[in-house]
Amino acid sequence: MKNGSTLFLKGVVFLVGAAALAIYAFGVPELAAGAAKMLPGLAFFWYSAIVGWYGTAIPFYVALYQTFKLLCYIDSSKAFSELSVTALGHIKYCAIAVSILWMAGLPMVYHLADVEDAPGVMLIGLIIAFAPVVIATFAAVLQRLLKEAIDIKSENDSTI
């Protein structure tokens, strides 16, 4: 049962990575090129947005890799180890980095929403910027709980 659930989660991690790669490879350049043709005066905006989107890819894929490693630790019965705590720490910092990068791009999203008179674009930008904060918070809570569980386990092992 345990291997089946981690196998499913590994597959989900792989599919998320493949979908993001497809978006980064095909969707982002197509979106930017189309938008630059529609609004040639804002072409600098679209090309700087591409740099921002690709900048978020690095911590995103590092977090996916750390998630995959964490699932491998669970498979090999190393879930309650410092390796897992370290992996959760990396996931937390990567989520914070993605959030900071998206927040840095919010002024451009605000400008776009103002030019296009579309306030919903700003709401979507805020949701995308703050979603990694939820992931970072969850990873931080799991990291702390896992660290406490490891400490309790080591205390129990030393008293016996």
Coordinates of C-alpha atoms in Angstrom, one line a residue:
M1 CA 0.0 0.0 0.0
K2 CA 2.8 2.4 1.0
N3 CA 4.7 1.9 -2.3
G4 CA 1.5 2.2 -4.3
S5 CA 0.7 5.6 -2.8
T6 CA 4.2 6.9 -3.2
L7 CA 4.3 5.6 -6.8
F8 CA 1.1 7.5 -7.5
L9 CA 2.6 10.7 -6.0
K10 CA 5.8 10.2 -7.9
G11 CA 3.7 10.0 -11.1
V12 CA 1.9 13.2 -10.1
V13 CA 5.2 15.0 -9.5
F14 CA 6.4 13.8 -12.9
L15 CA 3.2 15.0 -14.6
V16 CA 3.3 18.4 -13.0
G17 CA 6.9 18.8 -14.1
A18 CA 6.0 17.7 -17.7
A19 CA 3.0 20.1 -17.8
A20 CA 5.1 23.0 -16.5
L21 CA 7.8 22.2 -19.0
A22 CA 5.2 22.3 -21.8
I23 CA 3.9 25.6 -20.6
Y24 CA 7.4 27.0 -20.3
A25 CA 8.4 25.7 -23.7
F26 CA 5.3 26.5 -25.7
G27 CA 2.8 28.6 -23.8
V28 CA 5.0 31.4 -22.5
P29 CA 6.7 32.3 -25.7
E30 CA 3.5 32.1 -27.7
L31 CA 1.6 34.3 -25.1
A32 CA 4.4 36.9 -25.1
A33 CA 4.7 37.0 -28.9
G34 CA 1.0 37.4 -29.4
A35 CA 0.7 40.0 -26.7
A36 CA 3.7 42.0 -28.1
K37 CA 2.0 42.0 -31.6
M38 CA -1.3 43.2 -30.1
L39 CA 0.4 46.0 -28.0
P40 CA 3.7 46.8 -29.6
G41 CA 4.2 49.7 -27.2
L42 CA 4.3 47.3 -24.3
A43 CA 6.7 44.7 -25.9
F44 CA 9.3 45.4 -23.2
F45 CA 6.8 44.5 -20.6
W46 CA 6.1 41.1 -22.2
Y47 CA 9.8 40.2 -22.6
S48 CA 10.6 41.1 -19.0
A49 CA 7.6 39.0 -18.0
I50 CA 9.2 36.1 -19.9
V51 CA 12.4 36.5 -17.9
G52 CA 10.4 36.5 -14.7
W53 CA 8.4 33.4 -15.7
Y54 CA 11.6 31.5 -16.6
G55 CA 13.2 32.7 -13.4
T56 CA 10.5 30.9 -11.4
A57 CA 11.2 27.7 -13.2
I58 CA 14.5 27.1 -11.4
P59 CA 13.1 27.0 -7.8
F60 CA 10.0 25.3 -9.0
Y61 CA 11.9 22.3 -10.5
V62 CA 14.3 22.2 -7.5
A63 CA 11.2 21.9 -5.3
L64 CA 9.8 19.1 -7.5
Y65 CA 13.1 17.3 -7.3
Q66 CA 13.2 17.6 -3.5
T67 CA 9.6 16.3 -3.4
F68 CA 10.6 13.3 -5.5
K69 CA 13.6 12.7 -3.1
L70 CA 11.3 12.9 -0.1
L71 CA 9.0 10.3 -1.7
C72 CA 12.0 8.1 -2.3
Y73 CA 13.0 8.5 1.4
I74 CA 9.5 7.3 2.4
D75 CA 9.9 4.3 0.1
S76 CA 13.2 3.3 1.6
S77 CA 11.9 3.8 5.2
K78 CA 13.9 6.9 5.8
A79 CA 10.9 9.2 6.3
F80 CA 11.9 9.9 9.9
S81 CA 15.4 11.1 9.2
E82 CA 17.3 14.3 8.8
L83 CA 17.3 13.8 5.1
S84 CA 13.6 14.3 5.1
V85 CA 13.8 17.4 7.2
T86 CA 16.4 18.8 4.8
A87 CA 14.3 18.1 1.8
L88 CA 11.3 19.8 3.4
G89 CA 13.5 22.8 4.2
H90 CA 14.6 23.0 0.5
I91 CA 10.9 22.8 -0.6
K92 CA 10.0 25.6 1.8
Y93 CA 12.8 27.9 0.6
C94 CA 12.0 27.2 -3.1
A95 CA 8.3 28.0 -2.5
I96 CA 9.3 31.3 -0.8
A97 CA 11.6 32.1 -3.8
V98 CA 8.8 31.4 -6.3
S99 CA 6.5 33.6 -4.3
I100 CA 9.0 36.4 -4.1
L101 CA 9.7 36.3 -7.8
W102 CA 5.9 36.4 -8.6
M103 CA 5.5 39.3 -6.2
A104 CA 8.3 41.1 -7.9
G105 CA 6.2 40.8 -11.1
L106 CA 3.0 42.1 -9.6
P107 CA 3.7 45.7 -10.6
M108 CA 3.8 44.6 -14.2
V109 CA 0.6 42.7 -13.7
Y110 CA -0.9 45.8 -12.2
H111 CA 0.2 47.9 -15.1
L112 CA -1.3 45.3 -17.5
A113 CA -4.6 45.3 -15.6
D114 CA -4.7 49.1 -15.7
V115 CA -4.0 49.3 -19.4
E116 CA -6.5 46.6 -20.3
D117 CA -9.0 47.7 -17.7
A118 CA -9.2 44.2 -16.4
P119 CA -9.1 44.1 -12.6
G120 CA -9.5 40.3 -12.6
V121 CA -6.0 40.0 -14.0
M122 CA -4.6 41.5 -10.8
L123 CA -6.6 39.1 -8.7
I124 CA -5.2 36.1 -10.7
G125 CA -1.7 37.6 -10.2
L126 CA -2.2 37.8 -6.5
I127 CA -3.5 34.3 -6.2
I128 CA -0.5 33.0 -8.2
A129 CA 1.9 35.0 -6.0
F130 CA 0.5 33.8 -2.7
A131 CA -0.2 30.2 -3.5
P132 CA 3.5 29.3 -2.9
V133 CA 3.2 30.9 0.5
V134 CA 0.7 28.3 1.4
I135 CA 3.0 25.5 0.2
A136 CA 6.0 27.1 2.2
T137 CA 3.9 27.3 5.3
F138 CA 2.8 23.7 5.0
A139 CA 6.3 22.5 4.4
A140 CA 7.5 24.5 7.4
V141 CA 4.9 22.9 9.6
L142 CA 5.7 19.5 8.4
Q143 CA 9.4 20.2 8.8
R144 CA 8.9 21.2 12.4
L145 CA 6.7 18.3 13.2
L146 CA 9.1 15.8 11.6
K147 CA 12.0 17.4 13.5
E148 CA 10.1 17.0 16.8
A149 CA 9.2 13.4 15.9
I150 CA 12.9 12.6 15.2
D151 CA 13.9 14.2 18.5
I152 CA 11.3 12.2 20.4
K153 CA 12.4 9.0 18.6
S154 CA 16.0 9.6 19.5
E155 CA 15.1 10.3 23.2
N156 CA 13.1 7.0 23.3
D157 CA 16.0 5.1 21.6
S158 CA 18.5 6.5 24.1
T159 CA 16.4 5.6 27.2
I160 CA 16.0 2.0 26.3

